[in-house]
Short mmCIF file of C-alpha atoms in Angstrom, two decimals:
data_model
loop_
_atom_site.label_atom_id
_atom_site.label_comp_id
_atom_site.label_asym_id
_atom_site.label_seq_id
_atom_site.Cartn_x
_atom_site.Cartn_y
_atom_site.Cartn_z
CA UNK A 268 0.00 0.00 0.00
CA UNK A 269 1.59 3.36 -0.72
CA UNK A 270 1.17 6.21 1.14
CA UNK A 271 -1.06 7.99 -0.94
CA UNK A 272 -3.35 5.07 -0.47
CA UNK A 273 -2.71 4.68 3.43
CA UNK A 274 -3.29 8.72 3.42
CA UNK A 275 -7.07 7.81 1.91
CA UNK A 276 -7.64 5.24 4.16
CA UNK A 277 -7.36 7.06 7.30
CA UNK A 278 -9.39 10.19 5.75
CA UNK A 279 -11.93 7.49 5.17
CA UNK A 280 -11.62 5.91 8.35
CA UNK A 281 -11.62 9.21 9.90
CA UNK A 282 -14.74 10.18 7.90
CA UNK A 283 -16.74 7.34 9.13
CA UNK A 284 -15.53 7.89 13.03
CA UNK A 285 -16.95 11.86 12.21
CA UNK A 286 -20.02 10.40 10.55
CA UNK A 287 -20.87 7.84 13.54
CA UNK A 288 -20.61 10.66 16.30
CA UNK A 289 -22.58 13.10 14.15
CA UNK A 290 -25.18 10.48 14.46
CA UNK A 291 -25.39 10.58 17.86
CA UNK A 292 -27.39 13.17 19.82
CA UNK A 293 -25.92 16.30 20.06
CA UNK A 294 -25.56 15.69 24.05
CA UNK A 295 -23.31 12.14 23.64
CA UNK A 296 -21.02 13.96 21.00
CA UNK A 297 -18.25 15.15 23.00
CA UNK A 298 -16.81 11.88 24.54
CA UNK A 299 -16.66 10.83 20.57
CA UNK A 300 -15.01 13.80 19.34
CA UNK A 301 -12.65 13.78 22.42
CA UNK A 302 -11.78 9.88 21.79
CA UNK A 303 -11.03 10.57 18.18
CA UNK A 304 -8.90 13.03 18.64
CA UNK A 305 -7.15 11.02 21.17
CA UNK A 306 -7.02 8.54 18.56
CA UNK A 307 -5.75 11.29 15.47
CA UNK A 308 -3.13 12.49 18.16
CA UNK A 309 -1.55 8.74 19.05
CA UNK A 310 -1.44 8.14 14.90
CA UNK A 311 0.18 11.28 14.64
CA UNK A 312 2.82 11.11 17.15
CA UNK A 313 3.57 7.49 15.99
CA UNK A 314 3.75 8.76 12.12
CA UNK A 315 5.91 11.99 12.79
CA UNK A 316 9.68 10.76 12.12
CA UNK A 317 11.37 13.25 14.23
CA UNK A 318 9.30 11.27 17.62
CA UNK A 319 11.26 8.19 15.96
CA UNK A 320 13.89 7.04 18.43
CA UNK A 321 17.45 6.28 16.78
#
């Protein structure tokens, strides 16, 4: 898989997570938004290659 298709994977995985919690009502939203972007931060930090140990 290159990384133009792991790149459209995760917007589409992404897209779905938004989808799900815009579902929801509007009072159950924030623990969804707050666990995704738990999630987007940990995939982050593991993709950046300066947080790469040597």
């Amino acid at each position: 898989m290159s990384t133009e298709d792991e790149q459209f994977a995760a917007s589409e995985e992404t897209r779905s997570a938004l989808d799900a919690i815009e579902a929801l009502p509007l009072d159950e939203r924030a623990a969804g938004y707050l666990a995704l972007a738990e999630r987007l931060r940990t995939e982050l930090e593991h993709s950046d290659p300066s947080r790469q140990s040597d």
